Structure formats: structure tokens, C-alpha cells
Coordinates of C-alpha atoms (C1' of nucleotides) in Angstrom, one line a residue:
Chain N
X1 CA 0.5 0.0 0.0
X2 CA 1.4 3.5 -1.0
X3 CA 1.2 6.1 0.8
X4 CA 2.1 9.8 0.5
X5 CA 2.4 12.6 2.5
X6 CA -0.3 15.4 2.0
X7 CA 0.6 19.1 2.6
X8 CA -2.7 19.5 2.9
X9 CA -3.6 17.2 5.6
X10 CA -0.5 17.1 6.8
X11 CA -0.3 13.2 7.3
X12 CA 0.4 10.5 5.2
X13 CA -2.1 9.2 3.5
X14 CA -2.5 5.8 1.0
X15 CA -2.5 6.6 -2.1
X16 CA -5.6 6.0 -4.3
X17 CA -5.4 7.5 -7.8
X18 CA -8.9 8.7 -9.6
X19 CA -8.0 5.9 -12.2
X20 CA -6.8 2.6 -10.9
X21 CA -3.3 1.8 -12.1
X22 CA -3.2 5.9 -13.6
X23 CA -1.7 9.1 -12.3
X24 CA -2.0 12.3 -13.4
X25 CA 0.2 15.2 -12.2
X26 CA 1.2 18.1 -12.1
X27 CA 5.0 19.4 -11.5
X28 CA 5.1 23.8 -11.1
X29 CA 7.8 24.0 -13.2
X30 CA 10.2 27.1 -13.3
X31 CA 10.1 30.5 -14.9
X32 CA 12.2 30.5 -17.6
X33 CA 14.2 33.5 -17.7
X34 CA 17.7 32.5 -17.1
X35 CA 19.7 28.6 -16.0
X36 CA 17.9 26.5 -13.6
X37 CA 19.4 26.2 -10.3
X38 CA 20.2 23.8 -8.5
X39 CA 17.0 24.3 -6.2
X40 CA 14.7 23.5 -9.3
X41 CA 16.7 20.9 -10.2
X42 CA 15.7 18.9 -6.5
X43 CA 12.9 19.6 -7.4
X44 CA 12.8 18.2 -10.6
X45 CA 14.8 14.6 -9.8
X46 CA 12.6 15.0 -6.5
X47 CA 9.3 14.4 -8.6
X48 CA 10.9 12.9 -11.4
X49 CA 12.2 10.0 -8.9
X50 CA 8.8 10.0 -7.3
X51 CA 7.0 9.2 -11.3
X52 CA 9.5 6.7 -11.8
X53 CA 8.7 4.8 -9.1
X54 CA 5.2 4.8 -9.6
X55 CA 6.6 3.6 -13.3
X56 CA 7.9 0.7 -11.1
X57 CA 5.1 -0.2 -9.6
X58 CA 3.3 -0.3 -12.6
X59 CA 1.4 2.8 -12.8
X60 CA 0.7 4.8 -16.2
X61 CA 1.8 8.7 -15.1
X62 CA 0.0 11.7 -16.8
X63 CA 3.0 14.0 -15.7
X64 CA 2.5 17.7 -16.2
X65 CA 5.0 20.2 -15.9
X66 CA 4.9 24.0 -17.1
X67 CA 7.3 26.8 -18.1
X68 CA 5.6 30.5 -17.0
X69 CA 7.2 32.2 -20.3
X70 CA 5.7 35.4 -18.8
X71 CA 6.0 37.7 -15.9
X72 CA 7.4 40.3 -14.3
X73 CA 11.3 38.9 -13.7
X74 CA 10.6 38.0 -17.7
X75 CA 10.4 41.0 -19.1
X76 CA 12.8 42.8 -16.6
X77 CA 15.4 40.2 -18.2
X78 CA 14.5 40.0 -22.1
X79 CA 14.9 44.2 -22.2
X80 CA 18.2 43.6 -19.9
X81 CA 19.7 40.8 -22.8
X82 CA 18.1 43.2 -25.4
X83 CA 15.5 40.7 -26.5
X84 CA 12.2 40.0 -27.1
X85 CA 10.4 37.9 -24.5
X86 CA 9.5 34.9 -26.0
X87 CA 13.2 34.9 -27.6
X88 CA 13.7 34.4 -23.8
X89 CA 11.6 31.8 -23.0
X90 CA 13.3 30.0 -26.1
X91 CA 16.2 30.1 -25.0
X92 CA 16.1 28.7 -21.4
X93 CA 13.6 26.3 -22.1
X94 CA 16.0 24.8 -24.6
X95 CA 18.7 25.1 -21.7
X96 CA 16.2 23.9 -19.2
X97 CA 15.6 20.9 -21.6
X98 CA 19.3 20.5 -21.9
X99 CA 19.8 20.5 -18.0
X100 CA 17.9 17.9 -17.2
X101 CA 18.3 15.5 -20.1
X102 CA 22.3 15.6 -18.4
X103 CA 20.4 14.6 -15.6
X104 CA 18.5 11.8 -16.5
X105 CA 15.1 14.0 -15.5
X106 CA 12.5 11.8 -18.5
X107 CA 10.2 14.4 -20.7
X108 CA 7.2 15.8 -19.3
X109 CA 3.9 13.7 -21.0
X110 CA 2.9 18.0 -22.0
X111 CA 5.7 21.0 -21.4
X112 CA 2.9 23.3 -21.7
X113 CA 4.0 27.3 -21.8
X114 CA 1.9 30.0 -20.0
X115 CA 1.5 32.0 -23.4
X116 CA -0.2 29.4 -25.5
X117 CA -2.8 29.4 -23.2
X118 CA -3.7 33.2 -23.0
X119 CA -7.6 32.8 -24.7
X120 CA -8.0 30.2 -21.6
X121 CA -6.8 32.0 -19.0
X122 CA -8.7 34.8 -20.4
X123 CA -11.9 32.6 -20.3
X124 CA -11.1 31.5 -17.1
X125 CA -11.0 34.9 -15.3
X126 CA -14.3 36.7 -17.1
X127 CA -15.3 33.4 -15.3
X128 CA -14.2 34.0 -12.1
X129 CA -15.6 37.8 -12.7
X130 CA -18.8 36.4 -13.5
X131 CA -19.6 34.5 -10.8
X132 CA -17.9 37.5 -8.1
X133 CA -15.1 36.1 -6.9
X134 CA -13.1 38.1 -9.1
X135 CA -13.0 42.2 -9.4
X136 CA -11.4 44.6 -12.7
X137 CA -9.6 47.6 -11.6
X138 CA -8.2 50.2 -14.0
X139 CA -6.6 47.2 -16.1
X140 CA -5.9 44.6 -13.5
X141 CA -8.2 41.8 -12.2
X142 CA -8.3 40.7 -8.6
X143 CA -9.0 37.8 -6.9
X144 CA -11.7 38.5 -4.2
X145 CA -9.5 36.0 -1.2
X146 CA -12.0 36.1 1.7
X147 CA -14.7 35.2 -0.5
X148 CA -13.0 31.9 -1.3
X149 CA -14.3 30.3 2.5
X150 CA -11.6 27.3 1.5
X151 CA -8.8 30.1 1.3
X152 CA -5.4 29.3 3.7
X153 CA -6.1 25.7 4.0
X154 CA -3.4 24.7 2.5
X155 CA -1.0 26.9 4.3
X156 CA -2.6 26.6 7.5
X157 CA -2.6 30.4 7.2
X158 CA -5.2 32.4 8.7
X159 CA -6.1 35.2 6.9
X160 CA -6.5 37.8 9.6
X161 CA -3.0 37.1 10.1
X162 CA -1.9 37.3 6.6
X163 CA -3.2 41.1 6.4
X164 CA -0.6 41.8 9.3
X165 CA 1.5 40.2 7.1
X166 CA 0.5 41.8 3.9
X167 CA 0.4 44.8 5.7
X168 CA 4.1 46.0 5.8
X169 CA 3.8 46.0 2.2
X170 CA 0.9 48.3 1.7
X171 CA 2.1 51.0 0.4
X172 CA 2.9 50.1 -3.7
X173 CA 0.1 51.5 -5.8
X174 CA -0.7 47.7 -6.6
X175 CA -2.3 47.4 -3.2
X176 CA -3.9 50.5 -3.2
X177 CA -6.4 49.2 -6.2
X178 CA -7.6 46.0 -4.0
X179 CA -10.7 45.8 -1.9
X180 CA -8.3 44.4 0.8
X181 CA -4.5 43.5 0.8
X182 CA -5.0 39.7 0.2
X183 CA -6.3 39.7 -2.5
X184 CA -4.3 38.6 -5.8
X185 CA -3.8 39.5 -9.5
X186 CA -5.4 37.2 -12.1
X187 CA -4.3 39.4 -15.1
X188 CA -1.9 42.6 -15.1
X189 CA -2.7 45.5 -17.1
X190 CA 0.3 46.3 -19.5
X191 CA 2.5 49.2 -18.8
X192 CA 3.6 50.9 -21.8
X193 CA 5.9 49.1 -24.3
X194 CA 5.4 45.8 -21.8
X195 CA 4.7 42.3 -24.3
X196 CA 1.2 41.8 -23.4
X197 CA -2.5 40.2 -25.3
X198 CA -5.8 42.3 -25.8
X199 CA -8.2 40.7 -22.9
X200 CA -12.1 42.3 -22.2
X201 CA -10.2 44.5 -19.5
X202 CA -7.7 45.9 -22.0
X203 CA -3.8 45.0 -23.3
X204 CA -2.1 43.1 -20.5
X205 CA -0.8 39.4 -18.9
X206 CA -2.1 36.6 -16.7
X207 CA -0.7 37.2 -12.6
X208 CA 1.5 34.0 -11.9
X209 CA -0.9 32.1 -10.3
X210 CA -3.9 31.6 -12.7
X211 CA -1.8 29.8 -15.1
X212 CA -0.7 26.9 -13.6
X213 CA -4.9 26.5 -12.6
X214 CA -5.7 26.9 -16.3
X215 CA -2.9 24.9 -18.1
X216 CA -3.0 21.4 -15.4
X217 CA -6.8 21.6 -15.5
X218 CA -7.0 21.5 -18.6
X219 CA -4.5 18.9 -19.8
X220 CA -5.3 16.4 -16.1
X221 CA -9.3 17.8 -16.0
X222 CA -11.1 19.7 -12.9
X223 CA -10.1 17.5 -10.3
X224 CA -5.9 15.4 -11.1
X225 CA -4.6 13.4 -8.0
X226 CA -1.2 15.0 -7.3
X227 CA -0.2 18.6 -7.8
X228 CA 4.0 19.5 -6.9
X229 CA 6.1 21.8 -6.1
X230 CA 8.8 23.3 -3.6
X231 CA 7.4 23.9 -0.5
X232 CA 7.8 27.8 -0.7
X233 CA 5.1 27.4 -3.5
X234 CA 2.5 26.1 -0.7
X235 CA 1.7 30.1 0.0
X236 CA 0.5 32.0 -2.2
X237 CA 0.8 29.9 -5.4
X238 CA -1.2 26.8 -4.3
X239 CA -3.2 27.8 -2.0
X240 CA -3.9 31.0 -4.8
X241 CA -4.4 28.0 -7.7
X242 CA -6.5 25.8 -5.3
X243 CA -8.7 29.4 -4.3
X244 CA -9.1 29.8 -8.1
X245 CA -9.9 26.4 -9.1
X246 CA -12.4 25.9 -6.8
X247 CA -14.5 28.6 -7.3
X248 CA -14.6 27.9 -10.7
X249 CA -15.6 23.9 -11.0
X250 CA -16.8 23.7 -7.9
X251 CA -14.7 20.1 -6.7
X252 CA -11.6 19.3 -5.3
X253 CA -9.4 20.5 -7.2
X254 CA -6.6 17.7 -6.1
X255 CA -5.9 14.7 -4.2
X256 CA -3.1 14.9 -2.5
X257 CA 0.0 18.1 -2.1
X258 CA 3.7 17.0 -2.5
X259 CA 6.0 19.8 -1.7
X260 CA 9.8 19.3 -1.8
X261 CA 12.4 20.3 0.6
X262 CA 15.3 23.2 0.0
X263 CA 18.9 23.1 -0.9
X264 CA 21.0 25.1 1.4
X265 CA 23.9 25.8 0.6
X266 CA 27.2 26.8 2.6
X267 CA 28.2 27.2 5.6
X268 CA 25.2 29.0 6.9
X269 CA 23.2 26.2 6.0
X270 CA 21.1 28.6 4.5
X271 CA 18.3 28.5 1.4
X272 CA 19.7 28.8 -1.9
X273 CA 17.4 31.2 -4.2
X274 CA 17.8 33.1 -7.4
X275 CA 16.5 36.2 -4.9
X276 CA 19.7 35.9 -2.3
X277 CA 21.7 35.9 -5.0
X278 CA 23.5 32.5 -3.8
X279 CA 22.3 30.2 -6.5
X280 CA 24.5 28.0 -8.1
X281 CA 22.7 26.8 -11.9
X282 CA 23.0 23.1 -12.8
X283 CA 24.8 24.7 -16.1
X284 CA 27.5 25.8 -14.5
X285 CA 28.1 22.5 -11.4
X286 CA 28.0 20.7 -14.6
X287 CA 30.9 21.5 -16.2
X288 CA 32.5 19.9 -13.1
X289 CA 30.4 17.7 -11.6
X290 CA 29.8 14.4 -13.2
X291 CA 25.6 14.5 -13.9
X292 CA 24.9 10.8 -12.8
X293 CA 26.4 11.7 -9.2
X294 CA 24.7 14.7 -8.8
X295 CA 21.1 13.0 -10.3
X296 CA 22.5 10.2 -7.2
X297 CA 23.0 12.4 -4.8
X298 CA 19.4 14.5 -4.7
X299 CA 17.3 11.2 -6.1
X300 CA 19.0 10.0 -2.6
X301 CA 17.3 12.3 -0.3
X302 CA 14.1 11.2 0.5
X303 CA 12.1 14.5 -0.9
X304 CA 10.6 16.3 1.5
X305 CA 14.3 16.6 4.1
X306 CA 16.5 19.7 2.8
X307 CA 19.7 19.0 1.3
X308 CA 22.6 20.3 1.9
X309 CA 24.8 21.1 -1.3
X310 CA 28.4 20.5 -0.8
X311 CA 31.7 19.0 -2.1
X312 CA 32.0 16.5 0.5
X313 CA 28.7 15.4 -0.2
X314 CA 28.9 14.6 -3.6
X315 CA 32.3 12.8 -3.3
X316 CA 30.1 10.6 -1.2
X317 CA 27.6 10.4 -3.5
X318 CA 30.3 9.6 -6.2
X319 CA 32.2 6.5 -3.9
X320 CA 28.7 5.1 -3.5
X321 CA 28.2 4.9 -6.9
X322 CA 31.1 3.7 -8.0
X323 CA 30.7 1.3 -5.1
X324 CA 27.3 0.4 -7.5
X325 CA 28.8 -0.1 -10.5
X326 CA 31.8 -2.1 -8.7
X327 CA 29.3 -4.8 -7.7
X328 CA 27.4 -4.6 -11.7
X329 CA 31.3 -5.4 -12.8
X330 CA 32.4 -8.2 -10.5
X331 CA 29.1 -9.9 -11.7
X332 CA 29.4 -8.9 -15.2
X333 CA 33.0 -10.1 -15.1
X334 CA 31.8 -14.4 -13.6
X335 CA 29.2 -13.9 -16.6
X336 CA 32.5 -15.7 -18.7
X337 CA 32.9 -18.5 -17.2
X338 CA 29.3 -19.1 -15.3
X339 CA 27.2 -22.1 -15.7
X340 CA 24.0 -22.4 -17.3
X341 CA 21.2 -22.1 -14.9
X342 CA 20.2 -20.4 -11.5
X343 CA 20.5 -21.1 -7.7
X344 CA 17.0 -20.6 -6.0
X345 CA 17.9 -19.6 -3.2
X346 CA 19.7 -16.8 -3.7
X347 CA 17.1 -16.1 -6.5
X348 CA 14.9 -16.1 -3.1
X349 CA 17.2 -13.8 -1.0
X350 CA 16.8 -11.0 -4.5
X351 CA 13.5 -11.5 -4.1
X352 CA 13.1 -11.1 -0.6
X353 CA 15.5 -7.5 -0.7
X354 CA 13.5 -5.7 -3.6
X355 CA 10.0 -6.9 -1.8
X356 CA 11.8 -4.2 1.3
X357 CA 12.8 -2.3 -1.1
X358 CA 9.2 -1.9 -2.3
X359 CA 8.1 -1.7 1.5
X360 CA 10.1 1.4 2.1
X361 CA 9.8 3.0 -0.9
X362 CA 5.6 2.8 -0.8
X363 CA 6.4 5.1 2.8
X364 CA 6.3 8.1 1.1
X365 CA 9.4 7.1 -1.0
X366 CA 11.2 6.4 1.2
X367 CA 14.9 6.5 -0.9
X368 CA 17.2 6.2 2.4
X369 CA 15.6 3.2 3.0
X370 CA 15.4 2.2 -0.1
X371 CA 19.2 2.8 -1.3
X372 CA 19.9 0.8 1.8
X373 CA 18.2 -2.3 0.4
X374 CA 20.1 -1.5 -3.0
X375 CA 23.6 -1.6 -1.5
X376 CA 22.0 -4.9 -0.1
X377 CA 22.1 -6.3 -3.3
X378 CA 25.6 -4.9 -4.4
X379 CA 26.4 -7.3 -1.4
X380 CA 24.5 -10.3 -2.0
X381 CA 26.0 -9.5 -5.7
X382 CA 29.6 -9.1 -5.0
X383 CA 29.5 -12.1 -2.3
X384 CA 27.8 -14.5 -5.0
X385 CA 30.6 -13.6 -7.6
X386 CA 33.2 -14.8 -5.2
X387 CA 31.7 -18.2 -5.6
X388 CA 33.9 -21.1 -7.0
X389 CA 30.7 -21.9 -9.4
X390 CA 28.2 -19.4 -10.3
X391 CA 24.8 -19.7 -12.3
X392 CA 24.2 -17.0 -15.1
X393 CA 20.6 -16.7 -14.6
X394 CA 20.9 -15.8 -10.8
X395 CA 23.8 -13.6 -12.2
X396 CA 21.9 -12.0 -14.5
X397 CA 18.9 -11.4 -12.9
X398 CA 21.0 -9.7 -9.5
X399 CA 22.3 -7.7 -12.4
X400 CA 19.2 -6.8 -13.4
X401 CA 17.6 -6.1 -10.0
X402 CA 20.1 -3.7 -8.9
X403 CA 19.8 -1.9 -12.6
X404 CA 16.4 -1.9 -12.2
X405 CA 16.1 -0.5 -8.6
X406 CA 18.5 2.3 -9.7
X407 CA 16.3 3.0 -12.8
X408 CA 14.0 4.9 -10.3
X409 CA 16.9 7.1 -8.8
X410 CA 17.7 7.3 -12.6
X411 CA 20.7 6.0 -13.1
X412 CA 22.2 4.2 -15.1
X413 CA 24.9 1.6 -15.1
X414 CA 27.7 1.2 -17.5
X415 CA 28.8 -2.5 -18.9
X416 CA 32.4 -2.6 -19.1
X417 CA 33.9 -1.1 -22.0
X418 CA 36.1 -3.0 -24.5
X419 CA 39.8 -3.3 -24.2
X420 CA 40.5 -2.0 -27.6
X421 CA 43.8 -0.8 -27.2
X422 CA 46.8 -3.4 -28.8
X423 CA 49.8 -2.3 -27.0
X424 CA 47.0 -2.6 -23.4
X425 CA 46.3 -5.9 -24.2
X426 CA 50.1 -7.1 -25.2
X427 CA 51.3 -5.8 -21.6
X428 CA 48.9 -7.7 -20.1
X429 CA 49.3 -11.0 -21.4
X430 CA 53.4 -10.0 -20.8
X431 CA 52.5 -9.5 -17.0
X432 CA 50.7 -13.0 -16.9
X433 CA 53.4 -14.9 -18.4
X434 CA 56.2 -13.1 -16.1
X435 CA 53.6 -13.6 -12.7
X436 CA 53.7 -17.5 -14.2
X437 CA 57.5 -17.3 -13.6
X438 CA 57.5 -15.4 -10.0
X439 CA 58.8 -12.4 -11.8
X440 CA 56.9 -10.3 -9.6
X441 CA 59.7 -7.3 -9.9
X442 CA 58.4 -6.9 -13.8
X443 CA 54.8 -8.2 -13.0
X444 CA 54.9 -4.8 -10.8
X445 CA 56.2 -2.5 -13.3
X446 CA 53.6 -3.5 -15.7
X447 CA 51.2 -2.8 -12.9
X448 CA 52.3 0.7 -12.3
X449 CA 53.0 1.9 -16.0
X450 CA 49.2 0.8 -16.6
X451 CA 48.1 2.4 -13.8
X452 CA 49.8 5.6 -15.1
X453 CA 47.4 5.0 -17.8
X454 CA 44.6 4.6 -16.1
X455 CA 44.1 1.0 -16.0
X456 CA 43.9 -0.9 -13.2
X457 CA 44.9 -4.1 -13.2
X458 CA 43.0 -6.9 -10.4
X459 CA 44.4 -10.8 -10.0
X460 CA 40.9 -13.0 -9.7
X461 CA 40.9 -16.6 -9.0
X462 CA 39.6 -16.5 -12.6
X463 CA 42.1 -15.0 -14.3
X464 CA 43.7 -11.0 -15.0
X465 CA 40.9 -8.8 -15.3
X466 CA 41.4 -4.1 -15.9
X467 CA 39.3 -1.6 -15.1
X468 CA 38.9 1.8 -15.7
X469 CA 40.4 4.2 -12.6
X470 CA 42.7 5.7 -10.7
Chain Z
rG1 C1' 5.0 39.0 16.0
rG2 C1' 2.0 34.6 13.7
rU3 C1' 2.1 29.6 11.5
rG4 C1' 5.7 25.1 10.4
rG5 C1' 9.7 22.3 10.8
rU6 C1' 14.5 20.4 12.4
rA7 C1' 18.4 19.0 15.8
rU8 C1' 20.7 10.6 16.2
rA9 C1' 28.6 8.4 15.6
rG10 C1' 34.3 12.4 12.5
rC11 C1' 30.1 13.1 8.0
rC12 C1' 25.7 11.9 5.5
rA13 C1' 21.4 9.5 7.3
rA14 C1' 17.1 5.6 9.0
rG15 C1' 13.9 4.9 13.0
rU16 C1' 6.8 7.4 16.7
rG17 C1' 7.4 2.6 23.1
rG18 C1' 11.3 -2.9 24.1
rU19 C1' 17.6 -2.5 24.8
rA20 C1' 19.6 2.1 17.8
rA21 C1' 19.1 0.5 9.4
rG22 C1' 22.6 2.0 6.0
rG23 C1' 26.0 4.3 3.3
rC24 C1' 31.3 7.8 3.7
rA25 C1' 35.6 7.6 6.9
rG26 C1' 38.4 5.1 10.3
rA27 C1' 39.9 0.5 13.5
rG28 C1' 41.2 -5.0 13.0
rG29 C1' 40.9 -9.6 9.7
rU30 C1' 40.3 -12.7 5.3
rC31 C1' 41.7 -13.3 0.6
rU32 C1' 46.2 -11.7 -2.3
rG33 C1' 53.3 -13.4 -4.3
rC34 C1' 52.5 -7.8 -3.6
rA35 C1' 47.7 -5.2 -4.8
rA36 C1' 43.2 -4.0 -6.6
rA37 C1' 38.2 -5.1 -5.7
rA38 C1' 35.5 -8.2 -2.6
rC39 C1' 33.9 -9.9 2.1
rC40 C1' 33.8 -10.2 7.4
rU41 C1' 34.5 -7.9 12.5
rU42 C1' 34.8 -3.4 14.6
rC43 C1' 32.9 2.0 16.2
rA44 C1' 26.9 6.4 19.3
rU45 C1' 22.1 5.5 23.8
rC46 C1' 19.7 9.8 20.3
rG47 C1' 20.4 19.3 21.6
rU48 C1' 19.5 20.0 27.1
rC49 C1' 16.2 20.2 31.7
rG50 C1' 12.3 17.3 33.6
rG51 C1' 8.0 14.1 33.1
rU52 C1' 4.5 9.5 31.7
rU53 C1' 5.6 4.4 32.2
rC54 C1' 7.5 -1.9 33.6
rG55 C1' 10.6 -0.1 29.5
rA56 C1' 11.3 6.3 25.4
rA57 C1' 15.3 8.5 20.2
rU58 C1' 10.2 7.6 20.3
rC59 C1' 4.9 10.4 24.3
rC60 C1' 4.0 15.0 27.7
rG61 C1' 6.2 20.1 29.4
rA62 C1' 9.8 23.4 29.6
rU63 C1' 14.4 25.2 27.0
rU64 C1' 18.5 26.4 23.5
rA65 C1' 20.0 26.2 18.6
rC66 C1' 19.3 26.4 13.7
rC67 C1' 15.8 26.9 9.2
rA68 C1' 12.0 28.0 6.5
rC69 C1' 6.6 30.1 5.0
rC70 C1' 4.0 35.3 6.2
rU71 C1' 6.6 39.3 -0.2
rC72 C1' 9.0 36.7 -6.3
rC73 C1' 11.2 32.1 -5.3
rA74 C1' 11.7 25.0 -6.9

RNA sequence: GGUGGUAUAGCCAAGUGGUAAGGCAGAGGUCUGCAAAACCUUCAUCGUCGGUUCGAAUCCGAUUACCACCUCCA
């Protein structure tokens, strides 16, 4: 029984999709005015991992993730770069796709852009006005937060408390136009020179929250299973989405709200964000950090926990990954002299580990316990691969189990490369001969020489083998 | 000020009542001509104080520290 932690109820709940076997999920994507930072990557990795686990468990997943390609930041950045807003969007959507591909994030079923749904947004806003949940003022349209009875339920905030907080920001002219400081914009009138679309309220652009209400319901229906994003989106973004969507449809918007924790950076353990200026882009990181290591590091931290991004943690992840790859190689090496058939007892042990894996992963995607089971598969595989007699069926079964479980984390193990260099092969042959003659001086010399070329030699009961390394 | 979260070994990190998973690092060992890889063994009483209980990391109260949200942000 799969359980997920629902932000709405602050509890783990049994996950029951609306349609058996099918998961509909919407993940808030980035505003595409820059390269994504590692916080964006964390969110994308966390929910990609969750998606992969659903798929591993046999669900079909409809995964929708948007691009916010028009808002104040987009307009500002486009102006700064001297390009249009659509050009800016194109540029960083392309960069997003490159970065996420490097991190082995599965492409979404649909990646809608806000600007592709302007007409629907206008209709949606008009509907809210017709229902008296919204009102136009001087080219803007605002939502009456107080009118929506459930406002604040997701974030567990009270409107009265919000007003106090909002009171610190009442100075700006936008607030002056609102009936109430907690009201939020559905549509923003354009200032001269800004990108805009015609609407019944004049030329303008969508407010931030409305696009997600429109696109999520457009692709997934008025009600869908999972809506996800960073925990900073709980308020106001997701709260406002609920208010908009449920006011319009009169139906429950989303069954399960999932939110990922932050990435922290540096000694202060401080939240990393674009606004704090302490962010690191994936684009830059991947110049020096192995993408798969970063993926493994983030995917094996439970999505609700904070992640401390540090070199030390990355190094540990790299070693862990190497260990798993080595286990895979160790088993692959024995495939050469394995006998046909299976070892039923070992197969059974592997199946037990897989059962444990699903057990812990079913508990709100407890990847830390999940990866512990993966290490157990690796250990078992290493032990098995050292047996004098091994069976190919069992070796393959363990190897496949290892790759299957790891692919949930978005990690792909590599088959050992074939040695293509004749000189190196000759040296290895010479060393084997030297060892037979107990000429260890020469044999160690060759081993050292190859090590300097990045080839590590290992003598096993089945003969000498090599691998790349340092 | 309001709300929520976190505090477990050198590091990362599981664990919601019964004598602390896992990984990295460290130590010892097996294997090896020596290595490497692997395997085995070993390494904490759970921020502080108090309470409940036969028994608490796990429940309650207090306290300290850190983080986040209340404003754009994954």
C-alpha cells in the first residue's frame, strides 16, 4: 500500500488514484528567465524519481510540468538582454531541456507554456468575474481571497494573520487598487512597451497563479491526483491555485499535495534562491560535477528533507555510486565462466530484498531506506560473484535487479568497456607470463605502468582483469 | 509578531514505546606473491532539563539552537 504525505492534511495518506493504475500529476516548473539552479533541479529530480517509482510499481503516469514564460522577471530580463520575451523563453526552455536531460529526468508528458494558453486564461478569469470571485480595476483583475471559504487551508494560515503580514507591503500602488490587501492578481494591465495580449479589461498579461490553474485542469481535468512543487510554493502560489480552480469548477482541485524541501548551500545552511543571489546553476555545476553523481546524490535524499549541497556530500555520493558500479562489473566478469541455470536460494534472497525495497519506498518514497536495500543487492551480488561456481541466470537476475532499482533513482549503470588497445593487451599478456614465472618485479612494473595510464589491473581466481580508474 | 519544520556517531542519514538500519571516513581481519576489488568484524544511547511508563531517540511539558513560510522564489 503506497502512502504519500499530503501537505493539505499534514499526514501520510494511502494513495488512491482517481483512475486505477493511472497517476495524473502536475509539477510546477520554472520561470524560464535564466538557467535553472540546483533548487529547480532538486524539485525536478525529486518528482521525476517519484514518477519513476510509480512507473516501477506499474502505474501509468501522466506528468505535466509547465514553463512560466511571461511575468515581471521575464520582462525585466528580456529588456536587459535586448531580446523579446518569447526569445528569452525559447532560449532558456532549450537550456532547461539540456540540463534536465543531463540529469536523466524523463521528459514530461506535456510541457505547456503559459503564453500558449492566453485565451483560456482570459476565459477562466472572466468566469471568476461572472461568479463574483474576481473584479477588474483599471486594467487589472483581482481575486477576492476572503470570498473563498477554504482560503488558507493548504498553508494552514489564517487570512487575518496574512493581513498583518501584508500590511507591511501596503505601500505599493498595486495594493492600493485592491479591495483587500490579500487579494491577488489574475490579470495585470500592461505598462507601455510591455508584452501584452488583448483582453476584455485592456491589454495585459496573466497573473502568475492563474496559468497553473488553467494548464493543470486543461491537461488533467478539473480534479487530478497529485500537484507538486517546492515547499515555498505552498503559499501563496498553490493556495491561490486552489482558490481559483475550486471557485470556478466547484470541485476538489487536487487530491494530494506534495512539496519538496530546499537545497541549502554554504556554511550558513541557508536556503538557496535566485532572490538571495546565492544560487548555483546546473549549467555551471555540470562543468565540474558528474551529472550522474549529482542525480544520485539528490535522488537518494527523501524529497521532503532539505539537501545540503556540498563537495563532501557529492564525493560521498560518487564513491557510493562507484561501489554499485563495481558490484555490477564484478558480476558481469563472472558471466564469462558461469554455468547455465539458476541458484534458487540466491534468487529467493534477491526477491526478498526487492520486496523490502518496495515496502520502504511505498512509505512516502523513503529513498534512504530504499537505497539501503540497493546496497544489500550489491553486497549479495559481490558475495555471489566470489563463489567458485556461479550460475548465469542468477548473476543476470541480480544484475538486472540492481539496474532496475537504480533506474528508479534515475541512475544507469554502464557495461564494462572492451579493451581496444593492442599495446595494453600485450602488456597484460606479458604480465601474466611474468607472474607465472614468479617474476614479480616485472609484473609489478607493468601494473604500475598501466596504472599511470588509468588502467587498474586486478588478479582474480578467474584470471587477470582490468578496469579504468585512478 | 504569527505558523510550521529540524536537532541521532568524524560526515551523510534511517528509525513514532521494548535495549539505535544503511553509506562514507577510521580500526582490525580474510583473500592476494604483493596489490586491487570484495567480504567479515569493529566504531553512538539519540540538543538540554523535567515528566509519563515496567520500559522512550520514539509520548507530554519546558528550554536552547538552526531553518523555512507569512513578499518573487523549486
